[in-house]
Short mmCIF file of C-alpha atoms and ligand atoms in Angstrom, two decimals:
data_model
loop_
_atom_site.label_atom_id
_atom_site.label_comp_id
_atom_site.label_asym_id
_atom_site.label_seq_id
_atom_site.Cartn_x
_atom_site.Cartn_y
_atom_site.Cartn_z
CA MET A 9 -55.13 21.81 4.73
CA ILE A 10 -55.53 21.03 1.51
CA ILE A 11 -58.74 19.31 1.06
CA GLY A 12 -58.73 16.50 -1.71
CA THR A 13 -61.84 14.74 -2.94
CA VAL A 14 -62.40 11.37 -3.93
CA ILE A 15 -65.54 10.66 -6.04
CA VAL A 16 -66.41 7.23 -6.18
CA ALA A 17 -68.10 6.33 -9.75
CA ALA A 18 -67.24 2.70 -10.55
CA GLY A 19 -70.36 0.69 -9.48
CA ARG A 20 -72.76 -0.65 -12.02
CA GLY A 21 -76.07 0.56 -10.59
CA GLU A 22 -77.86 -2.74 -10.69
CA ARG A 23 -80.68 -1.42 -8.50
CA ALA A 24 -81.57 1.68 -10.73
CA GLY A 25 -82.13 -0.18 -13.95
CA THR A 26 -80.99 -2.55 -16.84
CA PRO A 27 -77.54 -2.90 -18.05
CA GLN A 28 -78.94 -1.24 -21.21
CA GLU A 29 -79.69 1.90 -19.70
CA GLY A 30 -76.08 2.16 -18.31
CA PRO A 31 -74.93 2.85 -14.78
CA LYS A 32 -77.26 5.33 -13.03
CA GLN A 33 -74.32 7.86 -12.54
CA TYR A 34 -74.37 8.54 -16.27
CA ARG A 35 -77.91 8.71 -16.48
CA ARG A 36 -79.45 12.14 -17.18
CA ILE A 37 -81.26 14.26 -14.68
CA GLY A 38 -82.06 17.98 -15.62
CA GLY A 39 -80.60 17.11 -19.18
CA GLU A 40 -77.16 16.27 -17.49
CA PRO A 41 -75.30 13.13 -16.48
CA VAL A 42 -75.84 12.77 -12.87
CA ILE A 43 -71.98 12.88 -12.47
CA ARG A 44 -71.78 16.17 -13.83
CA HIS A 45 -73.97 17.60 -11.66
CA THR A 46 -71.88 16.05 -8.70
CA LEU A 47 -68.63 17.23 -10.31
CA ARG A 48 -69.58 20.76 -10.72
CA GLN A 49 -70.39 21.08 -6.97
CA PHE A 50 -66.75 20.28 -6.15
CA LEU A 51 -65.16 22.12 -9.22
CA THR A 52 -66.87 25.34 -8.19
CA TRP A 53 -66.27 24.88 -4.36
CA GLN A 54 -63.86 27.54 -3.28
CA GLN A 55 -61.64 25.16 -0.79
CA ALA A 56 -61.72 22.08 -3.25
CA GLY A 57 -58.01 20.76 -3.65
CA PRO A 58 -57.17 17.73 -6.07
CA ILE A 59 -60.18 15.80 -7.41
CA VAL A 60 -59.90 12.14 -7.97
CA VAL A 61 -62.66 10.25 -9.88
CA VAL A 62 -62.73 6.51 -9.68
CA ILE A 63 -64.50 5.16 -12.77
CA HIS A 64 -64.79 1.61 -14.12
CA PRO A 65 -62.44 0.49 -17.28
CA ASP A 66 -65.74 0.24 -19.34
CA ASP A 67 -67.00 3.75 -18.68
CA GLN A 68 -64.10 5.79 -20.07
CA THR A 69 -66.08 7.12 -23.10
CA LEU A 70 -69.19 7.83 -20.87
CA PHE A 71 -67.03 9.59 -18.28
CA ALA A 72 -65.35 11.90 -21.06
CA GLU A 73 -68.59 12.92 -22.39
CA ALA A 74 -69.70 13.84 -19.10
CA CYS A 75 -67.07 16.14 -18.48
CA GLU A 76 -67.29 17.48 -21.98
CA ASN A 77 -66.80 21.43 -21.83
CA LEU A 78 -67.36 21.20 -18.19
CA ALA A 79 -65.24 24.29 -16.63
CA GLU A 80 -62.29 23.41 -15.11
CA ALA A 81 -62.75 19.68 -15.52
CA GLY A 82 -58.96 19.72 -16.55
CA ARG A 83 -58.30 19.51 -12.96
CA ILE A 84 -59.63 16.08 -12.47
CA LEU A 85 -57.40 12.94 -11.90
CA THR A 86 -58.94 9.64 -12.80
CA THR A 87 -58.07 6.13 -11.74
CA PHE A 88 -60.06 2.53 -11.99
CA GLY A 89 -62.03 1.19 -9.16
CA GLY A 90 -62.57 -2.34 -7.91
CA ALA A 91 -65.33 -4.83 -7.36
CA THR A 92 -66.68 -3.21 -4.39
CA ARG A 93 -67.14 0.48 -3.11
CA GLN A 94 -64.75 -0.41 -0.74
CA GLN A 95 -62.13 -1.34 -3.15
CA SER A 96 -63.19 1.49 -5.25
CA VAL A 97 -62.42 4.11 -2.39
CA LEU A 98 -58.83 2.68 -1.70
CA GLU A 99 -57.74 3.05 -5.33
CA GLY A 100 -59.02 6.70 -5.01
CA LEU A 101 -57.14 7.31 -1.77
CA ARG A 102 -54.11 5.83 -3.42
CA CYS A 103 -54.29 8.00 -6.23
CA LEU A 104 -54.91 11.33 -4.17
CA SER A 105 -52.10 10.18 -1.92
CA GLN A 106 -49.81 11.26 -4.57
CA THR A 107 -51.28 14.73 -4.93
CA ASP A 108 -50.46 17.37 -1.96
CA ALA A 109 -53.83 16.79 -0.19
CA THR A 110 -53.77 16.76 3.58
CA HIS A 111 -57.16 15.77 3.94
CA VAL A 112 -60.14 13.77 1.71
CA MET A 113 -63.90 14.24 1.17
CA ILE A 114 -64.98 10.85 -0.13
CA HIS A 115 -68.13 11.26 -2.16
CA ASP A 116 -70.67 9.00 -3.97
CA ALA A 117 -70.81 10.09 -7.44
CA ALA A 118 -74.81 9.26 -7.08
CA ARG A 119 -75.24 12.31 -4.75
CA PRO A 120 -75.77 14.95 -7.00
CA PHE A 121 -77.39 17.33 -4.94
CA ILE A 122 -74.52 17.90 -2.73
CA GLY A 123 -74.40 21.62 -1.80
CA HIS A 124 -71.86 24.09 -0.74
CA ASP A 125 -73.45 24.68 2.58
CA LEU A 126 -72.69 21.10 3.98
CA LEU A 127 -69.21 20.88 2.14
CA ASN A 128 -68.37 24.26 4.55
CA ARG A 129 -69.80 22.70 7.78
CA ILE A 130 -67.59 19.52 6.99
CA ALA A 131 -64.55 21.57 6.33
CA ALA A 132 -64.98 23.79 9.53
CA GLU A 133 -64.78 20.30 11.59
CA LEU A 134 -61.71 19.20 9.67
CA GLU A 135 -60.33 22.76 10.26
CA SER A 136 -60.91 22.31 13.90
CA GLY A 137 -58.86 19.04 13.94
CA GLU A 138 -61.20 16.41 13.54
CA ALA A 139 -59.74 13.31 11.96
CA ALA A 140 -63.11 12.12 10.64
CA VAL A 141 -66.38 13.73 10.14
CA LEU A 142 -69.57 12.02 9.12
CA PRO A 143 -72.49 14.02 7.82
CA ALA A 144 -75.55 12.48 8.91
CA LEU A 145 -79.52 13.10 9.39
CA PRO A 146 -81.34 11.90 12.59
CA VAL A 147 -83.51 9.05 11.72
CA THR A 148 -87.20 10.19 11.75
CA ASP A 149 -89.33 7.12 11.03
CA THR A 150 -90.19 4.44 13.76
CA LEU A 151 -87.90 1.48 12.96
CA LYS A 152 -88.72 -2.13 13.30
CA ARG A 153 -87.03 -5.43 13.18
CA ALA A 154 -88.56 -8.35 11.64
CA GLY A 155 -87.89 -11.78 10.73
CA LEU A 156 -87.86 -13.35 7.56
CA ASP A 157 -91.80 -14.18 8.11
CA ALA A 158 -92.31 -10.52 7.90
CA THR A 159 -93.47 -10.66 11.40
CA VAL A 160 -92.38 -7.52 13.48
CA GLU A 161 -90.19 -9.07 16.27
CA THR A 162 -89.64 -5.50 18.02
CA THR A 163 -89.58 -1.62 17.80
CA VAL A 164 -86.07 -0.38 17.65
CA ALA A 165 -85.42 2.67 19.70
CA ARG A 166 -84.61 5.74 17.30
CA ALA A 167 -83.21 7.84 19.50
CA GLY A 168 -79.36 8.44 18.90
CA LEU A 169 -79.67 6.59 15.22
CA TRP A 170 -78.57 8.50 12.58
CA ALA A 171 -78.52 7.92 8.73
CA ALA A 172 -75.07 8.38 7.26
CA GLN A 173 -74.35 10.63 4.05
CA THR A 174 -71.42 11.22 1.97
CA PRO A 175 -69.10 13.13 1.87
CA GLN A 176 -67.37 11.17 4.61
CA SER A 177 -64.24 13.37 5.33
CA PHE A 178 -60.89 12.43 6.80
CA ALA A 179 -57.35 13.44 7.50
CA LEU A 180 -55.88 11.62 4.44
CA PRO A 181 -53.00 9.78 6.13
CA ALA A 182 -55.48 8.03 8.90
CA ILE A 183 -58.13 6.81 6.36
CA LEU A 184 -55.53 5.60 3.86
CA ASP A 185 -53.98 3.80 6.73
CA ALA A 186 -57.39 2.40 7.93
CA HIS A 187 -58.24 1.13 4.40
CA LEU A 188 -55.17 -0.68 3.92
CA ARG A 189 -55.30 -2.46 7.07
CA ALA A 190 -58.77 -3.37 6.78
CA ALA A 191 -57.78 -4.80 3.12
CA SER A 192 -55.12 -6.79 4.74
CA SER A 193 -57.22 -7.90 7.37
CA ASP A 194 -59.43 -9.54 4.71
CA ARG A 195 -62.28 -7.22 5.85
CA HIS A 196 -64.36 -6.24 2.54
CA ASP A 197 -67.44 -6.08 4.01
CA PHE A 198 -67.61 -2.37 4.91
CA THR A 199 -70.51 -0.40 3.61
CA ASP A 200 -68.99 3.25 4.31
CA ASP A 201 -65.58 4.87 5.17
CA ALA A 202 -67.01 5.68 8.55
CA SER A 203 -67.12 2.33 9.67
CA ILE A 204 -63.68 1.70 8.68
CA ALA A 205 -62.70 4.50 10.56
CA GLU A 206 -64.67 3.25 13.55
CA TRP A 207 -63.11 -0.28 13.27
CA ALA A 208 -59.48 1.40 13.14
CA GLY A 209 -60.47 3.45 16.62
CA ILE A 210 -60.50 7.04 15.12
CA PRO A 211 -63.23 8.97 16.71
CA VAL A 212 -65.91 10.29 14.32
CA ARG A 213 -67.50 13.30 14.52
CA LEU A 214 -71.13 13.66 13.56
CA VAL A 215 -71.90 16.96 11.40
CA GLU A 216 -75.71 17.63 10.31
CA GLY A 217 -76.27 16.44 6.78
CA SER A 218 -78.57 17.81 4.20
CA PRO A 219 -82.10 16.41 3.44
CA ASP A 220 -81.44 17.17 -0.27
CA ASN A 221 -78.34 15.13 -0.43
CA VAL A 222 -79.89 11.75 -1.40
CA LYS A 223 -78.35 8.76 -3.09
CA LEU A 224 -79.93 7.95 -6.14
CA THR A 225 -80.13 4.04 -5.76
CA LEU A 226 -83.71 2.91 -7.38
CA ARG A 227 -84.93 3.74 -10.68
CA ARG A 228 -87.72 6.24 -8.93
CA ASP A 229 -84.96 8.29 -7.34
CA ILE A 230 -83.35 8.99 -10.78
CA THR A 231 -86.78 9.89 -12.01
CA MET A 232 -87.71 12.19 -9.06
CA ALA A 233 -84.26 13.97 -9.38
CA ASP A 234 -84.95 14.65 -12.99
CA GLU A 235 -88.49 16.13 -12.26
CA LYS A 236 -87.02 17.94 -9.39
CA LEU A 237 -84.58 19.53 -11.83
CA SER A 238 -86.91 20.28 -14.81
CA ARG A 239 -89.20 22.26 -12.21
CA HIS A 240 -86.21 24.19 -10.83
CA PRO A 241 -83.42 24.28 -13.43
CA ALA A 242 -80.02 25.07 -12.03
CA LEU A 243 -79.06 28.37 -13.39
CA PRO A 244 -75.48 29.23 -13.59
CA ASP A 245 -74.16 31.91 -11.13
CA VAL A 246 -73.02 34.32 -14.02
CA ARG A 247 -71.77 37.98 -12.62
CA THR A 248 -70.63 40.86 -14.22
CA GLY A 249 -68.50 43.58 -12.74
CA ASN A 250 -67.53 46.86 -14.27
CA GLY A 251 -64.39 49.30 -13.63
CA TYR A 252 -63.45 52.55 -14.53
CA ASP A 253 -59.92 54.43 -14.20
CA VAL A 254 -58.28 57.63 -15.75
CA HIS A 255 -54.94 58.92 -15.73
CA GLN A 256 -53.69 62.20 -16.33
CA LEU A 257 -51.43 62.72 -19.56
CA VAL A 258 -48.07 64.80 -18.86
CA GLU A 259 -45.02 65.27 -21.01
CA GLY A 260 -43.28 62.02 -21.58
CA ASP A 261 -41.98 59.07 -23.85
CA GLY A 262 -44.67 56.86 -24.04
CA VAL A 263 -47.77 55.14 -22.46
CA THR A 264 -48.35 51.41 -20.99
CA LEU A 265 -51.74 50.13 -21.67
CA CYS A 266 -52.59 46.58 -21.00
CA GLY A 267 -49.00 45.94 -20.19
CA VAL A 268 -47.85 47.07 -23.79
CA PHE A 269 -45.66 50.02 -24.05
CA MET A 270 -46.40 52.69 -26.61
CA PRO A 271 -43.77 55.24 -27.77
CA HIS A 272 -45.69 58.66 -27.48
CA ASP A 273 -44.91 62.31 -26.83
CA GLN A 274 -46.74 61.98 -23.53
CA LYS A 275 -46.90 59.62 -20.66
CA LEU A 276 -49.44 58.64 -18.08
CA SER A 277 -49.02 60.11 -14.48
CA GLY A 278 -49.75 57.92 -11.35
CA HIS A 279 -47.98 55.82 -8.68
CA SER A 280 -47.91 52.61 -10.63
CA ASP A 281 -47.25 52.29 -14.24
CA ALA A 282 -50.51 54.07 -14.46
CA ASP A 283 -51.77 51.38 -16.59
CA VAL A 284 -55.39 52.64 -16.92
CA ALA A 285 -56.79 49.70 -18.95
CA LEU A 286 -55.31 46.92 -16.30
CA HIS A 287 -56.78 49.29 -13.57
CA ALA A 288 -60.35 49.47 -14.88
CA LEU A 289 -60.04 45.43 -15.49
CA THR A 290 -58.87 44.75 -12.30
CA ASP A 291 -61.70 46.83 -10.52
CA ALA A 292 -64.26 44.75 -12.64
CA LEU A 293 -62.94 41.43 -11.58
CA LEU A 294 -63.08 42.39 -7.89
CA ALA A 295 -66.69 43.73 -8.30
CA THR A 296 -67.74 40.19 -9.44
CA CYS A 297 -66.89 38.93 -5.94
CA GLY A 298 -67.65 41.99 -3.77
CA ALA A 299 -63.83 42.24 -2.91
CA GLY A 300 -63.67 45.88 -3.06
CA ASP A 301 -61.63 47.80 -5.54
CA ILE A 302 -57.86 47.96 -6.68
CA GLY A 303 -57.30 50.76 -3.86
CA ASP A 304 -58.15 48.45 -1.02
CA HIS A 305 -55.64 45.86 -2.06
CA PHE A 306 -53.01 48.08 -3.45
CA PRO A 307 -53.12 51.55 -1.70
CA PRO A 308 -51.25 54.35 -3.48
CA SER A 309 -50.01 55.54 0.08
CA ASP A 310 -47.65 52.29 0.28
CA PRO A 311 -44.44 52.80 -1.44
CA GLN A 312 -43.93 49.18 -2.61
CA TRP A 313 -46.47 49.96 -5.57
CA LYS A 314 -44.41 52.95 -6.78
CA GLY A 315 -43.77 52.26 -10.52
CA ALA A 316 -45.16 49.02 -10.17
CA ALA A 317 -46.30 46.92 -13.29
CA SER A 318 -50.05 46.71 -13.18
CA ARG A 319 -50.03 43.01 -14.26
CA ILE A 320 -49.54 42.37 -10.59
CA PHE A 321 -53.01 44.17 -9.69
CA LEU A 322 -54.85 42.02 -12.13
CA ALA A 323 -52.98 38.67 -11.39
CA HIS A 324 -54.13 39.36 -7.67
CA ALA A 325 -57.59 40.09 -8.81
CA ALA A 326 -58.02 36.87 -10.79
CA GLU A 327 -56.58 34.88 -7.74
CA ILE A 328 -59.28 36.38 -5.42
CA VAL A 329 -61.91 35.52 -8.16
CA ARG A 330 -60.54 32.13 -8.12
CA GLN A 331 -60.35 31.63 -4.38
CA HIS A 332 -64.16 32.86 -4.24
CA GLY A 333 -64.53 29.57 -6.92
CA GLY A 334 -64.83 31.89 -9.85
CA ILE A 335 -64.29 31.16 -13.53
CA ILE A 336 -63.20 34.08 -15.54
CA THR A 337 -65.41 33.75 -18.72
CA ASN A 338 -64.70 37.19 -20.35
CA ALA A 339 -62.74 40.13 -20.19
CA ASP A 340 -63.57 43.37 -22.00
CA VAL A 341 -61.75 46.67 -22.07
CA SER A 342 -62.72 49.79 -23.68
CA ILE A 343 -59.82 52.52 -24.14
CA ILE A 344 -60.72 56.23 -24.69
CA ALA A 345 -57.55 57.83 -25.98
CA GLU A 346 -56.95 60.72 -28.52
CA ALA A 347 -53.55 59.19 -29.21
CA PRO A 348 -51.42 57.19 -29.54
CA LYS A 349 -53.03 54.98 -31.87
CA VAL A 350 -53.94 51.39 -29.84
CA GLY A 351 -55.00 49.30 -33.03
CA PRO A 352 -51.79 48.30 -34.09
CA HIS A 353 -51.06 46.98 -30.51
CA ARG A 354 -54.27 45.47 -29.96
CA GLU A 355 -53.28 41.75 -30.39
CA ALA A 356 -50.28 42.24 -28.18
CA MET A 357 -52.61 43.66 -25.49
CA ARG A 358 -55.03 40.48 -25.84
CA GLN A 359 -52.36 38.42 -25.49
CA ASN A 360 -51.32 39.65 -22.15
CA LEU A 361 -54.74 39.58 -20.76
CA SER A 362 -54.85 35.98 -21.79
CA ASP A 363 -51.49 35.31 -20.18
CA ILE A 364 -52.49 37.13 -16.92
CA LEU A 365 -55.93 35.92 -16.49
CA GLY A 366 -55.12 32.21 -17.77
CA ILE A 367 -57.94 32.47 -20.04
CA SER A 368 -58.17 31.79 -23.96
CA ILE A 369 -57.44 34.98 -26.27
CA ASP A 370 -60.97 34.78 -27.68
CA ARG A 371 -62.39 35.74 -24.25
CA CYS A 372 -60.24 38.70 -24.27
CA SER A 373 -61.44 41.95 -25.96
CA ILE A 374 -59.61 45.22 -26.64
CA LYS A 375 -61.57 48.21 -28.01
CA ALA A 376 -60.38 51.80 -28.56
CA THR A 377 -62.22 55.28 -29.54
CA THR A 378 -61.30 58.73 -29.50
CA ASN A 379 -63.17 61.29 -27.62
CA GLU A 380 -63.87 62.96 -30.82
CA LYS A 381 -61.53 66.01 -29.63
CA ILE A 382 -64.04 66.69 -26.98
CA GLY A 383 -63.32 67.16 -23.40
CA PHE A 384 -60.16 66.62 -21.23
CA ILE A 385 -59.56 63.29 -23.14
CA GLY A 386 -60.27 65.33 -26.62
CA ARG A 387 -57.51 67.86 -25.51
CA LYS A 388 -55.28 64.98 -24.46
CA GLU A 389 -54.92 65.95 -20.80
CA GLY A 390 -55.75 62.21 -19.96
CA ILE A 391 -56.71 58.55 -20.98
CA ALA A 392 -59.51 56.64 -19.39
CA ALA A 393 -60.80 53.08 -19.68
CA ILE A 394 -63.76 50.93 -18.81
CA ALA A 395 -63.88 47.26 -18.59
CA THR A 396 -66.58 44.65 -17.82
CA ALA A 397 -65.58 41.13 -16.65
CA THR A 398 -67.72 38.16 -16.64
CA VAL A 399 -67.16 35.25 -14.18
CA VAL A 400 -69.29 32.12 -13.40
CA TYR A 401 -69.62 31.04 -9.34
CA GLY A 402 -70.98 27.87 -10.08
CA VAL A 403 -74.73 27.09 -9.87
CA LEU A 404 -77.68 28.96 -8.24
CA SER A 405 -79.34 26.87 -5.80
CA SER A 406 -82.75 27.05 -5.94
N1 CTP B 6 -69.19 2.50 -6.23
C1 CTP B 6 -68.00 2.33 -6.90
N2 CTP B 6 -67.26 0.88 -7.14
C2 CTP B 6 -68.26 -0.05 -6.56
C3 CTP B 6 -69.12 0.10 -6.15
C4 CTP B 6 -69.89 1.52 -6.09
O1 CTP B 6 -67.01 3.08 -6.95
N3 CTP B 6 -67.52 -1.38 -6.78
C5 CTP B 6 -69.54 3.57 -6.13
C6 CTP B 6 -71.04 3.92 -6.81
O2 CTP B 6 -70.61 4.30 -8.26
C7 CTP B 6 -71.82 4.98 -6.47
C8 CTP B 6 -71.47 4.73 -4.59
O3 CTP B 6 -70.08 3.97 -5.09
O4 CTP B 6 -71.51 6.07 -6.77
C9 CTP B 6 -72.39 4.37 -4.12
O5 CTP B 6 -72.63 2.84 -4.30
P1 CTP B 6 -74.33 2.27 -4.64
O6 CTP B 6 -75.12 3.37 -4.69
O7 CTP B 6 -74.29 1.03 -4.10
O8 CTP B 6 -73.99 2.17 -6.27
P2 CTP B 6 -73.97 0.97 -7.19
O9 CTP B 6 -73.03 0.13 -6.87
O10 CTP B 6 -73.40 1.44 -8.67
O11 CTP B 6 -75.39 0.48 -7.35
P3 CTP B 6 -76.04 -1.16 -6.75
O12 CTP B 6 -75.33 -1.27 -5.72
O13 CTP B 6 -77.55 -0.84 -7.03
O14 CTP B 6 -75.28 -1.70 -7.91
MG1 MG B 7 -73.71 -0.94 -4.56
#
């Protein structure tokens, strides 16, 4: 199952303000455009596959500005929307069907308070085989039906009534087919995607929505959202992990540190290539998401890791971090060795880290020190490394 996302953001937001103020999805709440909050929730969700944002052709600059320096924004695909929400969704579904997504969550850009808990609840229903999942909350107000003269005609029984939210989520081929059939049957009046699924005969499963997941519709909704975020500013979920490793030096022809071979009259003994620097950094990365240590993932007792290049271990740890929704922002390694001299190899080592982790070289740091001839390192009996990894896991919800 690969869960793609279509975020519809091509509306004009006429109920939320004047055209001069711009569409509501680009207005600022908590100092950032509404849509940036929405995008961040999906970009940092660990199960998120391809993400399509449906924008208005007039909003290309606004959209680019809203995504500036947003981590992982390079993953976003964009397409242009139509005159109604229904048409915009269809354009998004067409675009998403060019990717490997098997399922889709269709979400309003104007719902920036979507949280990972709700996304997880919906994903669990899709996983269990539901073709259509609708997050909704039971209606709590008493409902009245009134005529044009504002006189109440009747009280509507509230039992069994639900208020629909997004992301409404589906098996992608089923909802694309339903949308195409609705369009070719000249049915353009659907106000959400679940009602198209109902019309197409697809059973729709309810899951409990989230009271925070409101749609910003009126000007006051934007003001209230801004006040809420000012009271509880969203804090980035920055985590650091540390790692330490040491290997013994024995007679040999060279050592490998951060994947760079350095000729030397000794070598590091160990089961793999004994690259202490990459081992320490692997542990540091695993420590940012509670994923144990290198020995849990690559037991020294397992013969397949004999002589293995340690870049495999580091790449695996980076993948685990990504699966947890983490974005690696810094990798820092200190090597403690009496010899050989690390300085001449430093840039090659940084380049290796940059390549293995898929981050820019200015986020990769290598430092080296001798042990001032003291202790086992000073006596050239071993080399040690200490590493610190910094990873951002989305935003801490208040
Ligand atoms: N939407 C869209 N294309 C449209 C109309 C709406 O992509 N032609 C999107 C909006 O950008 C919004 C979501 O659908 O994220 C929900 O629609 P709504 O709240 O009605 O937004 P607007 O149509 O922009 O607002 P209004 O109806 O007040 O003009
Ligand atoms: Mg609208």
